[in-house]
């Protein structure tokens, strides 16, 4: 990271700094974090608003603390102001001593009546007590192990105390209270105190006081970016008020007003982003496909009959493809509902129209599996199908790239490798992304940009309630496959704890003796893939040595080379591996009908939708399947979540519950959606505001789709800033 001061920057030190390089710029004791867009001339001055200044320019934030803030994603003053509390402690009300109740956290105003000498109860435990009075009664303030208090208080002085009340046997006590002298609103009492999420090594007090300093730094001069008309219509508070009151609300009403505005704005931005993508693509000229007369015959030769839902979705797709506009369609369907064949048939239409079709999937294993099944499916057709992943040998890859460019292959299946710069298509007509929640909007757009407005089909395996999908995938039309192919058996799911381990192992032995196969999924390790691999290796060793010495135990994890993965998958498919221990790499797509048991370790660590995905790997053949979830958590929420898994096999229901219990933060993290993280809105409980935000966004885009009006200028700036990392602003705003 380059560093220089503004003075030298002006004198042309920028020469030699490359575009996109991030650097810190210091001036007047402030540090700015900048990304170089282009070299500037000698005399140009860089203008930066207070908001984008580095957090270290705030009082109380030195180098070391700045780094701790960085760890929780806070780099600038703006990041800080938008780091919202997860909760509040209401210390605003002062109660009379006579009114306080056992167990409550509350403020009392007390005059010191008498002080007791500190008592040493035993080694390591001392107690200090004060007797306090107001005009209604007496209460004892008790502190444990707080030596420094002995000389703090004088009899007759009045303080505000905040702490937990214990009221037993008519004796009232306030335990370990925070306190400050009476007189005006205090720093720690008589107000609502914010509690911040995830603080690394920063204490709540530090964050609170840095936050106060931030407000002192920016004053109340933040520029309003929501158009006045929208604020008025939807009754939204002004930005300075909203930020101040979300952090330091004066009253509960103040907090509600602030939250309403900030939730609205967050959802409004999300909608604007999505709708802008949509209007941009709708205005484009698309490729008009002709109906393919061979399609019906091809479908009739499939080894199974399409479900009604599949047939319906295919005809929706056909309509899109033939209308002359680029299609942007999402297929939602539960695991196993048969999305792949729908994609394959769409690609068939595309190729028969003389265009190339590409399918992008998140893992190499999945790419290989699709490649095999597409080759089978189209074996009697004159179609060239190829696979492109990161691990293809260089020489082969060069040839492949050439084949794609010259149009010698018709169907290209691959991973992220497809969106590399060097890949050019001859005439890309259709882009399909599978398991879309793993790709961002940006990646999808990048792939699409390799053709001239190709049709886009997105398949998601995490079904979400329709109302929500309509809003969250505002840039796409939606088709739903709401029917499973006939003859599917429900997977029996059991939630167990450690005490059942032996029984689970003997159950596995029994199933294997009957010829079945088993998946054991390792716990999700948040820290890193390397850790996850380690725990998998360890588990396999234990199982091989101690538990299943006579069985073949295989190991699959993300760090294996693709050919190793393929080899293991091949051995599992052909049945020579009985038990496959795996990290979550098997989550998507893999199809082994003979596998009937799935054991998931530390199931409570997974999201419900992810568990449902994993479980979708079994129950694919004619034998009854069993999913066994080890839950090691005692928490109520964990138990509740596990129970849902046990009770239902419906992916839509599961994701709805997941949303309700976990909150959307995790559910729609950037990883899954590729859009700005939701910081404050709760898609479940704020559905009403979500609808209003959508309405506002639709109206605004109707009036001024390019944000050209004067009153939308500030909004446009804000949007570009918000979206710039996530989606190419160019894609949205054509700039
Ligand atoms: P997903 O929707 O999870 O991607 P797949 O497309 O992988 O599901 O389909 C799961 C399995 O169901 C595959 O083996 C596929 O061949 C099979 N299948 C798909 N459609 C039908 C159908 N209409 N009838 C019977 N089997 C089907
Ligand atoms: Mg699939």
XYZ file of C-alpha atoms and ligand atoms in Angstrom:
763
model
C 0.000 0.000 0.000
C 1.564 3.238 -1.079
C 1.614 6.189 1.257
C 2.358 9.852 0.666
C 1.126 13.222 1.802
C -1.046 15.575 -0.157
C 1.798 17.991 -0.682
C 3.963 15.463 -2.418
C 0.986 14.043 -4.230
C 0.435 17.418 -5.792
C 3.997 17.560 -6.896
C 3.451 14.525 -9.016
C 4.505 11.636 -6.836
C 1.516 9.822 -8.278
C 3.646 9.019 -11.297
C 4.323 5.347 -11.145
C 1.283 4.485 -9.080
C -0.930 2.189 -11.053
C -4.671 2.522 -11.431
C -6.607 0.382 -8.961
C -3.779 0.521 -6.468
C -5.030 1.322 -2.997
C -3.095 3.861 -1.018
C -3.237 5.906 2.110
C -2.882 9.614 1.778
C -1.969 11.715 4.805
C -2.605 15.364 5.266
C -3.317 17.631 8.232
C -3.085 14.604 10.442
C -5.846 12.827 8.546
C -5.405 9.687 6.549
C -7.450 9.000 3.479
C -7.848 5.635 1.901
C -7.988 5.972 -1.829
C -8.135 3.749 -4.804
C -6.314 5.234 -7.732
C -8.608 5.510 -10.716
C -6.192 7.215 -13.044
C -3.100 9.304 -12.688
C -3.933 12.942 -12.223
C -2.110 15.946 -13.441
C 0.260 17.943 -11.279
C -2.066 20.658 -10.106
C -5.263 18.795 -9.625
C -6.469 18.662 -6.070
C -8.135 15.573 -4.738
C -11.365 16.378 -3.006
C -12.598 14.018 -0.385
C -15.615 14.396 1.802
C -15.393 13.900 5.529
C -17.230 10.642 5.183
C -14.572 8.846 3.205
C -11.801 9.852 5.581
C -9.933 7.054 7.262
C -11.293 6.055 10.629
C -7.950 6.925 12.214
C -8.726 10.629 11.857
C -11.314 10.252 14.601
C -10.345 11.162 18.138
C -9.589 8.044 20.128
C -8.555 5.957 17.133
C -4.823 5.394 16.845
C -2.981 3.093 14.460
C -3.633 0.045 16.570
C -7.294 0.671 17.126
C -7.768 1.542 13.479
C -6.576 -1.936 12.665
C -9.095 -3.462 15.064
C -11.803 -1.445 13.381
C -10.572 -2.637 9.999
C -11.042 -6.174 11.210
C -14.757 -5.611 11.549
C -14.945 -3.993 8.148
C -14.700 -0.360 9.247
C -12.182 1.703 7.299
C -13.766 5.097 6.932
C -15.882 7.491 8.966
C -18.794 6.500 6.782
C -18.300 2.796 7.510
C -18.433 3.695 11.165
C -21.611 5.723 10.950
C -23.290 2.876 9.112
C -22.166 0.284 11.637
C -25.530 -0.090 13.290
C -26.203 -1.322 16.817
C -27.605 -4.805 17.113
C -29.457 -3.926 20.263
C -29.967 -1.212 22.867
C -29.952 -0.942 26.589
C -32.661 1.367 27.749
C -31.165 3.379 30.588
C -33.392 6.332 29.866
C -35.954 5.913 32.605
C -35.288 6.711 36.234
C -37.470 4.821 38.642
C -38.337 5.641 42.209
C -36.801 3.203 44.637
C -40.213 2.017 45.686
C -41.051 1.055 42.091
C -38.066 -1.108 41.167
C -38.733 -4.768 40.519
C -36.656 -7.861 41.059
C -34.524 -8.737 38.050
C -34.952 -5.544 36.048
C -32.161 -3.355 34.722
C -32.958 0.211 35.653
C -31.709 3.640 36.718
C -32.401 5.021 40.179
C -31.526 8.430 41.561
C -30.089 7.947 45.034
C -28.528 10.113 47.673
C -25.748 8.469 49.632
C -27.028 7.889 53.135
C -24.194 5.817 54.534
C -21.078 4.025 53.383
C -19.943 0.667 54.611
C -16.307 -0.194 54.875
C -15.129 -2.647 52.252
C -15.440 -6.225 53.447
C -13.082 -9.008 52.487
C -15.346 -12.040 52.377
C -12.566 -14.396 51.410
C -9.467 -14.355 49.284
C -10.380 -12.903 45.928
C -13.792 -11.646 46.988
C -14.456 -8.253 48.489
C -17.731 -6.409 48.808
C -18.436 -2.711 48.922
C -21.833 -1.312 49.849
C -23.634 2.011 49.952
C -27.043 2.733 51.358
C -28.984 5.029 49.067
C -32.180 6.932 49.603
C -34.741 8.830 47.653
C -38.061 10.199 48.855
C -39.738 6.803 48.500
C -37.348 4.373 50.100
C -33.939 2.853 50.608
C -31.819 0.620 48.414
C -28.374 -0.888 48.853
C -25.834 -0.559 46.072
C -23.490 -3.528 46.098
C -20.247 -3.958 44.190
C -18.076 -7.010 44.074
C -14.315 -6.688 43.742
C -14.232 -3.017 42.848
C -11.563 -1.732 45.210
C -11.180 1.674 43.656
C -14.658 2.684 44.819
C -13.806 3.106 48.489
C -13.104 6.824 48.246
C -15.486 7.717 45.470
C -18.642 8.614 47.306
C -19.468 11.168 49.994
C -22.507 11.052 52.181
C -25.196 13.481 51.025
C -24.202 13.442 47.366
C -26.715 12.360 44.728
C -25.899 10.006 41.855
C -27.697 8.150 39.116
C -27.133 4.391 39.332
C -27.848 1.874 36.613
C -27.787 -1.837 37.291
C -29.677 -5.015 37.940
C -32.158 -4.998 40.786
C -32.397 -7.777 43.291
C -35.470 -7.446 45.496
C -35.835 -10.331 47.883
C -37.265 -10.505 51.383
C -38.165 -6.812 51.204
C -34.517 -5.882 50.850
C -33.680 -4.020 47.677
C -30.279 -4.133 46.108
C -28.765 -2.809 42.912
C -25.846 -4.962 41.845
C -22.586 -3.650 40.381
C -24.260 -0.499 39.137
C -22.748 1.938 36.675
C -23.076 5.408 38.142
C -22.477 9.062 37.540
C -23.174 12.323 39.315
C -26.683 13.645 39.017
C -27.224 16.695 36.861
C -28.288 16.732 33.211
C -28.173 13.787 30.810
C -25.222 11.607 31.652
C -22.725 9.803 29.502
C -23.699 6.326 30.617
C -27.070 6.728 32.269
C -30.437 8.335 31.573
C -30.271 7.450 27.937
C -30.564 4.614 25.508
C -27.188 2.985 25.007
C -26.330 1.193 21.755
C -24.933 -2.335 21.799
C -22.843 -3.131 18.744
C -22.433 -6.444 16.953
C -19.178 -8.301 16.547
C -16.514 -6.114 18.057
C -13.267 -8.137 17.699
C -11.153 -6.864 20.586
C -12.938 -3.563 20.886
C -15.135 -3.067 23.906
C -18.646 -1.712 23.668
C -17.484 1.378 25.533
C -14.744 2.074 23.004
C -17.082 1.712 20.069
C -19.669 3.885 21.756
C -17.238 6.670 22.452
C -15.607 6.522 19.007
C -19.080 6.689 17.553
C -19.779 9.819 19.564
C -16.539 11.310 18.320
C -17.548 10.496 14.753
C -20.697 12.511 15.174
C -18.712 15.344 16.678
C -16.426 15.145 13.633
C -19.083 15.266 10.933
C -21.493 17.494 12.837
C -24.955 17.416 11.372
C -23.772 18.313 7.935
C -24.278 15.071 6.090
C -25.773 15.554 2.688
C -29.292 14.219 2.290
C -29.428 11.823 -0.643
C -33.030 10.632 -0.536
C -35.176 12.888 -2.733
C -37.447 15.126 -0.722
C -40.599 13.881 -2.428
C -39.854 10.307 -1.418
C -39.088 11.258 2.159
C -42.341 13.129 2.355
C -44.481 10.467 0.749
C -43.138 7.633 2.879
C -42.730 9.643 6.025
C -38.975 9.165 6.330
C -36.770 11.128 8.649
C -33.814 13.184 7.478
C -30.391 11.515 7.253
C -28.625 13.377 10.084
C -31.523 12.722 12.389
C -31.712 9.094 11.341
C -28.055 8.306 11.884
C -27.938 10.141 15.188
C -31.023 8.360 16.442
C -30.076 4.927 15.279
C -26.935 5.139 17.405
C -28.016 7.382 20.240
C -31.784 7.535 20.270
C -33.283 10.087 22.615
C -36.502 8.184 22.810
C -37.952 4.955 21.573
C -39.982 6.911 19.007
C -36.797 8.548 17.783
C -35.281 5.144 17.299
C -38.309 3.881 15.400
C -38.272 6.878 13.079
C -34.567 6.467 12.447
C -34.873 2.777 11.824
C -37.776 3.238 9.455
C -35.766 5.563 7.299
C -32.622 3.468 7.286
C -34.425 0.207 6.592
C -36.363 1.877 3.827
C -33.256 3.353 2.278
C -31.387 0.088 2.393
C -34.186 -1.791 0.665
C -34.795 1.082 -1.721
C -31.181 0.961 -2.862
C -31.364 -2.771 -3.315
C -34.480 -2.374 -5.433
C -33.029 0.453 -7.477
C -29.981 -1.644 -8.244
C -32.008 -4.629 -9.342
C -34.562 -2.624 -11.295
C -31.878 -0.673 -13.071
C -30.343 -3.906 -14.239
C -33.736 -4.979 -15.409
C -34.656 -1.823 -17.308
C -31.230 -1.787 -18.867
C -31.640 -5.306 -20.158
C -35.242 -4.785 -21.248
C -34.240 -1.931 -23.459
C -31.793 -4.154 -25.292
C -32.264 -5.861 -28.586
C -32.198 -9.620 -28.010
C -31.639 -12.674 -30.154
C -34.904 -13.985 -31.529
C -34.929 -17.761 -31.594
C -37.178 -19.721 -33.921
C -39.323 -22.547 -32.524
C -37.445 -25.856 -32.740
C -39.589 -28.513 -34.337
C -37.375 -31.412 -33.198
C -37.877 -30.485 -29.532
C -41.010 -32.525 -29.000
C -39.452 -35.654 -30.470
C -36.374 -35.169 -28.360
C -38.441 -34.827 -25.185
C -40.409 -37.959 -26.009
C -37.171 -39.946 -26.150
C -36.060 -38.951 -22.649
C -35.841 -41.853 -20.187
C -38.588 -40.267 -18.111
C -41.665 -38.191 -18.603
C -41.347 -34.515 -17.688
C -43.416 -33.387 -14.758
C -46.178 -30.889 -15.413
C -44.166 -28.229 -13.639
C -41.133 -28.865 -15.851
C -43.265 -28.704 -18.980
C -44.815 -25.434 -17.857
C -41.455 -23.850 -17.116
C -40.019 -24.951 -20.451
C -42.881 -23.332 -22.293
C -42.331 -20.109 -20.305
C -38.720 -20.195 -21.396
C -39.633 -20.863 -25.029
C -41.851 -17.794 -25.045
C -39.002 -15.660 -23.714
C -36.540 -16.992 -26.240
C -38.823 -16.317 -29.165
C -39.879 -12.778 -28.298
C -36.809 -10.858 -29.446
C -35.817 -9.460 -26.029
C -33.068 -10.948 -23.934
C -34.536 -13.388 -21.437
C -33.653 -12.917 -17.739
C -35.337 -15.747 -15.934
C -34.870 -17.454 -12.611
C -35.909 -21.049 -12.081
C -36.688 -21.843 -8.505
C -37.149 -25.443 -7.551
C -36.407 -27.687 -4.645
C -33.429 -30.041 -4.692
C -34.178 -32.911 -7.014
C -37.075 -31.182 -8.755
C -35.265 -31.612 -12.066
C -33.897 -28.216 -12.965
C -31.010 -29.600 -14.984
C -33.134 -31.090 -17.726
C -34.974 -27.779 -18.086
C -31.649 -26.042 -18.560
C -30.507 -28.705 -20.993
C -33.628 -28.349 -23.119
C -33.215 -24.577 -23.225
C -29.650 -25.078 -24.384
C -30.890 -27.542 -26.981
C -33.199 -24.850 -28.396
C -30.309 -22.413 -28.456
C -27.932 -24.746 -30.265
C -30.595 -25.757 -32.779
C -30.903 -22.057 -33.547
C -27.236 -21.993 -34.400
C -25.942 -20.308 -31.242
C -23.599 -21.376 -28.482
C -24.898 -22.043 -24.976
C -22.864 -21.888 -21.785
C -23.560 -23.394 -18.376
C -21.677 -22.030 -15.382
C -21.603 -24.001 -12.131
C -19.854 -23.312 -8.825
C -17.646 -26.401 -8.472
C -15.507 -28.580 -10.679
C -17.210 -31.750 -9.496
C -20.521 -30.389 -10.560
C -19.132 -29.245 -13.897
C -17.812 -32.736 -14.534
C -21.086 -34.337 -13.588
C -23.102 -32.048 -15.832
C -20.615 -32.616 -18.611
C -21.109 -36.377 -18.394
C -24.863 -36.181 -18.233
C -25.091 -33.700 -21.120
C -22.900 -35.948 -23.237
C -25.269 -38.817 -22.503
C -28.326 -36.764 -23.119
C -27.117 -35.407 -26.452
C -25.228 -38.469 -27.660
C -27.360 -38.833 -30.774
C -27.220 -35.162 -31.644
C -24.649 -33.386 -33.672
C -23.415 -31.221 -30.868
C -19.977 -30.528 -29.578
C -19.883 -30.290 -25.837
C -16.827 -29.198 -23.897
C -15.838 -28.629 -20.309
C -13.745 -25.725 -19.128
C -12.431 -25.575 -15.575
C -9.432 -24.058 -13.881
C -7.577 -27.334 -13.840
C -7.500 -28.143 -17.526
C -3.906 -28.554 -18.760
C -2.608 -25.499 -20.493
C -2.127 -27.006 -23.912
C -5.608 -28.430 -23.969
C -6.980 -25.164 -22.725
C -5.409 -23.157 -25.515
C -7.060 -25.395 -28.059
C -10.350 -25.214 -26.194
C -10.281 -21.448 -26.089
C -9.731 -21.419 -29.808
C -12.574 -23.883 -30.408
C -14.946 -21.728 -28.376
C -13.887 -18.587 -30.168
C -14.209 -20.099 -33.611
C -17.569 -21.691 -32.867
C -16.407 -25.298 -33.120
C -18.121 -26.163 -29.832
C -21.803 -25.582 -29.185
C -22.216 -26.272 -25.498
C -19.675 -25.094 -22.966
C -19.899 -26.260 -19.388
C -17.566 -24.796 -16.821
C -16.791 -23.098 -13.574
C -15.654 -19.527 -12.938
C -13.055 -20.271 -15.571
C -15.715 -19.326 -18.100
C -15.624 -15.673 -17.150
C -11.878 -15.234 -17.493
C -10.905 -12.466 -19.780
C -9.252 -14.709 -22.338
C -12.470 -16.597 -23.032
C -14.312 -15.285 -26.066
C -17.344 -16.841 -27.648
C -18.208 -17.176 -31.313
C -21.890 -16.411 -30.820
C -23.118 -16.868 -27.289
C -26.901 -17.128 -27.310
C -27.770 -18.454 -23.855
C -26.089 -18.295 -20.487
C -27.226 -20.606 -17.712
C -25.904 -20.339 -14.175
C -26.615 -23.214 -11.841
C -26.938 -22.819 -8.096
C -26.910 -19.103 -8.621
C -26.699 -18.152 -4.957
C -23.016 -18.868 -5.173
C -22.409 -16.436 -7.954
C -22.834 -12.738 -7.694
C -24.884 -10.620 -10.013
C -21.584 -9.319 -11.258
C -20.281 -12.692 -12.368
C -23.476 -13.469 -14.175
C -23.288 -10.116 -15.905
C -19.661 -10.714 -16.838
C -20.507 -13.989 -18.519
C -23.435 -12.391 -20.320
C -21.189 -9.598 -21.538
C -19.283 -12.174 -23.563
C -22.167 -12.340 -25.993
C -24.371 -9.737 -27.627
C -27.192 -9.578 -25.088
C -27.550 -13.334 -24.717
C -30.506 -14.901 -22.956
C -29.944 -15.563 -19.290
C -31.311 -18.406 -17.232
C -30.521 -18.645 -13.538
C -31.218 -21.751 -11.512
C -31.323 -21.537 -7.770
C -31.401 -24.378 -5.334
C -32.330 -22.260 -2.361
C -35.981 -21.710 -2.911
C -37.439 -18.741 -1.109
C -41.024 -17.632 -0.624
C -42.492 -16.193 -3.791
C -43.290 -12.729 -2.460
C -39.719 -12.371 -1.345
C -38.296 -13.795 -4.550
C -40.279 -11.314 -6.590
C -38.595 -8.537 -4.704
C -35.111 -9.915 -4.193
C -34.765 -11.075 -7.730
C -36.381 -7.922 -9.011
C -34.086 -8.094 -12.009
C -35.423 -11.497 -13.115
C -38.667 -13.145 -14.154
C -39.432 -16.162 -12.051
C -40.490 -19.694 -12.894
C -41.146 -22.210 -10.178
C -40.858 -25.980 -10.428
C -43.156 -26.871 -7.577
C -43.369 -30.587 -8.114
C -40.949 -33.471 -7.613
C -40.654 -36.306 -10.142
C -42.936 -39.184 -9.163
C -41.783 -41.999 -6.892
C -39.477 -39.982 -4.647
C -39.333 -41.340 -1.109
C -39.272 -38.917 1.779
C -35.907 -38.934 3.531
C -36.334 -39.864 7.197
C -34.469 -37.355 9.298
C -33.313 -37.836 12.880
C -31.665 -35.378 15.219
C -29.329 -37.057 17.711
C -26.687 -36.157 20.262
C -23.355 -37.743 21.175
C -24.972 -40.432 23.291
C -26.353 -42.040 20.122
C -23.036 -42.235 18.285
C -22.531 -45.975 18.735
C -26.026 -46.676 17.520
C -25.519 -44.464 14.497
C -22.329 -46.351 13.632
C -23.987 -49.732 13.898
C -26.835 -48.471 11.755
C -24.300 -47.462 9.114
C -22.735 -50.932 9.251
C -26.119 -52.504 8.745
C -26.944 -50.340 5.753
C -23.575 -51.024 4.160
C -24.099 -54.751 4.748
C -27.304 -54.373 2.739
C -25.284 -52.899 -0.106
C -26.001 -49.230 0.473
C -23.560 -46.325 0.696
C -23.114 -43.533 3.179
C -22.096 -39.880 3.291
C -20.580 -38.409 6.418
C -20.370 -34.638 6.258
C -17.759 -32.910 8.394
C -18.541 -29.902 10.507
C -18.460 -26.554 8.866
C -15.364 -24.701 9.968
C -15.819 -20.987 9.601
C -12.158 -20.063 9.748
C -10.886 -21.697 6.627
C -11.051 -24.416 4.102
C -7.697 -25.676 5.359
C -9.121 -26.241 8.827
C -12.084 -27.967 7.368
C -9.796 -30.280 5.457
C -7.795 -31.045 8.586
C -10.855 -32.009 10.536
C -11.989 -34.208 7.665
C -8.620 -35.979 7.469
C -8.713 -36.562 11.205
C -12.240 -37.933 11.077
C -11.368 -40.367 8.299
C -8.368 -41.673 10.214
C -10.493 -42.314 13.273
C -13.262 -43.988 11.340
C -10.865 -46.221 9.424
C -8.882 -47.299 12.472
C -11.488 -47.508 15.191
C -14.941 -47.750 13.744
C -15.085 -49.268 10.283
C -11.829 -51.220 9.853
C -13.462 -53.556 7.348
C -15.079 -50.958 5.149
C -13.761 -48.640 2.491
C -13.774 -45.091 3.713
C -13.044 -42.369 1.181
C -12.309 -38.699 1.701
C -13.427 -35.764 -0.364
C -12.470 -32.178 0.278
C -12.028 -28.970 -1.621
C -8.241 -29.017 -1.549
C -7.898 -32.206 -3.593
C -6.752 -31.895 -7.161
C -9.589 -32.203 -9.653
C -8.391 -35.549 -10.956
C -8.192 -36.863 -7.395
C -11.722 -35.670 -6.747
C -12.917 -37.256 -9.912
C -11.220 -40.525 -9.033
C -12.883 -40.589 -5.608
C -16.257 -39.671 -7.026
C -15.862 -42.376 -9.661
C -15.093 -44.961 -6.993
C -18.050 -43.830 -4.938
C -20.362 -43.935 -7.951
C -19.235 -47.456 -8.880
C -19.653 -48.548 -5.267
C -16.108 -49.432 -4.255
C -16.135 -46.740 -1.567
C -18.738 -47.578 1.109
C -18.501 -44.449 3.181
C -17.596 -41.081 1.791
C -16.423 -38.568 4.344
C -16.677 -35.133 2.917
C -16.567 -31.451 3.584
C -19.392 -29.445 2.119
C -18.050 -29.813 -1.414
C -20.687 -32.461 -2.050
C -23.401 -30.007 -1.215
C -24.299 -29.291 -4.776
C -25.499 -31.529 -7.517
C -23.750 -34.835 -6.928
C -25.942 -37.778 -7.854
C -25.385 -41.283 -6.384
C -28.767 -43.039 -6.058
C -27.337 -45.950 -4.054
C -26.307 -43.653 -1.190
C -29.045 -43.859 1.426
C -27.524 -42.536 4.615
C -26.181 -39.097 5.332
C -24.664 -38.243 8.678
C -23.974 -34.580 9.320
C -21.595 -33.687 12.130
C -22.267 -30.498 14.105
C -25.365 -29.935 12.075
C -26.246 -26.895 14.158
C -23.441 -24.984 12.470
C -25.076 -25.170 9.075
C -27.833 -23.041 7.668
C -31.103 -24.891 7.252
C -31.121 -24.378 3.533
C -27.641 -25.787 3.349
C -28.675 -28.827 5.380
C -31.572 -29.278 3.025
C -29.198 -29.113 0.066
C -26.951 -31.697 1.643
C -29.855 -33.953 2.423
C -30.898 -33.672 -1.197
C -27.919 -35.910 -2.061
C -29.807 -38.926 -0.678
C -33.297 -40.200 -1.359
C -32.487 -40.403 -5.050
C -32.925 -44.136 -5.565
C -35.525 -46.807 -4.840
C -34.339 -47.479 -1.255
C -35.509 -45.684 1.865
C -32.987 -43.002 2.891
C -31.979 -41.623 6.278
C -30.447 -38.334 7.301
C -28.887 -38.197 10.757
C -28.065 -34.815 12.227
C -25.663 -34.625 15.143
C -26.593 -31.610 17.212
C -24.090 -30.662 19.908
C -25.720 -27.414 20.896
C -28.135 -26.986 23.759
C -29.472 -23.683 22.584
C -33.168 -23.387 22.056
C -32.827 -21.900 18.595
C -30.536 -24.747 17.512
C -33.013 -27.310 18.747
C -35.848 -25.523 17.030
C -33.928 -25.411 13.754
C -33.087 -29.101 13.934
C -36.706 -29.887 14.585
C -37.720 -28.141 11.396
C -35.323 -30.372 9.465
C -36.893 -33.380 11.063
C -40.419 -32.281 10.298
C -40.324 -31.110 6.735
C -38.754 -31.909 3.382
C -40.117 -28.841 1.689
C -37.297 -26.511 0.666
C -39.571 -23.467 0.465
C -40.793 -23.952 4.016
C -37.304 -24.596 5.262
C -35.895 -21.443 3.765
C -38.745 -19.418 5.170
C -38.008 -20.749 8.642
C -34.314 -20.216 8.128
C -35.010 -16.620 7.323
C -37.180 -16.225 10.376
C -34.769 -17.837 12.807
C -31.406 -16.780 11.544
C -32.304 -13.450 10.110
C -31.586 -12.416 6.578
C -28.117 -11.109 7.304
C -26.599 -14.520 7.006
C -29.152 -15.854 4.620
C -28.588 -13.252 1.982
C -24.973 -12.431 2.678
C -22.924 -11.099 -0.175
C -21.653 -14.596 -0.732
C -25.064 -15.665 -1.813
C -26.436 -12.646 -3.474
C -23.657 -10.463 -4.748
C -25.438 -7.322 -3.682
C -24.879 -4.950 -0.801
C -25.193 -6.754 2.512
C -28.278 -5.904 4.428
C -27.155 -4.115 7.538
C -30.365 -3.195 9.183
C -33.376 -4.454 7.279
C -34.924 -7.766 8.209
C -36.519 -9.243 5.135
C -38.887 -11.188 7.252
C -40.235 -8.596 9.652
C -39.743 -5.597 7.371
C -41.667 -7.056 4.469
C -44.074 -4.111 4.623
C -41.295 -1.558 4.176
C -39.803 -3.770 1.506
C -42.993 -3.435 -0.509
C -43.037 0.339 -0.072
C -39.386 0.570 -1.055
C -40.099 -1.476 -4.139
C -43.000 0.769 -5.082
C -40.857 3.868 -4.609
C -38.071 2.387 -6.697
C -40.407 1.386 -9.515
C -41.888 4.891 -9.617
C -38.522 6.557 -9.599
C -37.190 4.398 -12.413
C -40.328 5.084 -14.419
C -39.809 8.827 -14.079
C -36.079 9.066 -14.402
C -34.415 5.783 -15.219
C -30.986 7.346 -15.627
C -31.143 9.521 -12.515
C -30.661 12.655 -14.591
C -32.968 15.005 -12.701
C -31.341 17.490 -10.367
C -33.162 16.124 -7.321
C -31.776 12.657 -8.027
C -28.161 13.687 -8.346
C -27.154 12.987 -4.761
C -28.961 9.669 -4.914
C -27.114 8.651 -8.034
C -23.771 9.432 -6.425
C -24.688 7.390 -3.395
C -25.785 4.434 -5.516
C -22.635 4.398 -7.562
C -20.626 4.484 -4.364
C -22.628 1.633 -2.845
C -22.676 -0.621 -5.840
C -19.289 0.059 -7.285
C -17.575 -2.960 -5.813
C -20.474 -5.326 -6.198
C -21.787 -4.677 -9.630
C -20.086 -2.734 -12.286
C -21.752 0.637 -12.012
C -21.341 0.750 -15.749
C -23.766 -2.103 -16.081
C -26.422 -0.293 -14.152
C -25.979 3.304 -15.012
C -24.258 2.986 -18.357
C -21.489 5.332 -17.381
P -32.043 -30.408 -9.251
O -33.312 -29.676 -9.494
O -31.742 -30.591 -7.820
O -30.904 -29.846 -10.038
P -31.691 -32.598 -11.021
O -31.954 -31.825 -12.255
O -30.301 -32.969 -10.713
O -32.335 -31.877 -9.781
O -32.607 -33.896 -11.073
C -32.532 -34.871 -10.094
C -32.734 -36.249 -10.680
O -34.060 -36.395 -11.135
C -31.841 -36.526 -11.852
O -31.342 -37.824 -11.732
C -32.773 -36.407 -13.052
O -32.371 -37.227 -14.094
C -34.078 -36.877 -12.471
N -35.262 -36.324 -13.114
C -35.441 -35.059 -13.560
N -36.676 -34.890 -14.062
C -37.325 -36.066 -13.903
C -38.638 -36.539 -14.216
N -39.544 -35.725 -14.788
N -38.940 -37.796 -13.902
C -38.040 -38.616 -13.338
N -36.787 -38.238 -13.007
C -36.426 -36.981 -13.288
Mg -29.056 -29.188 -9.718
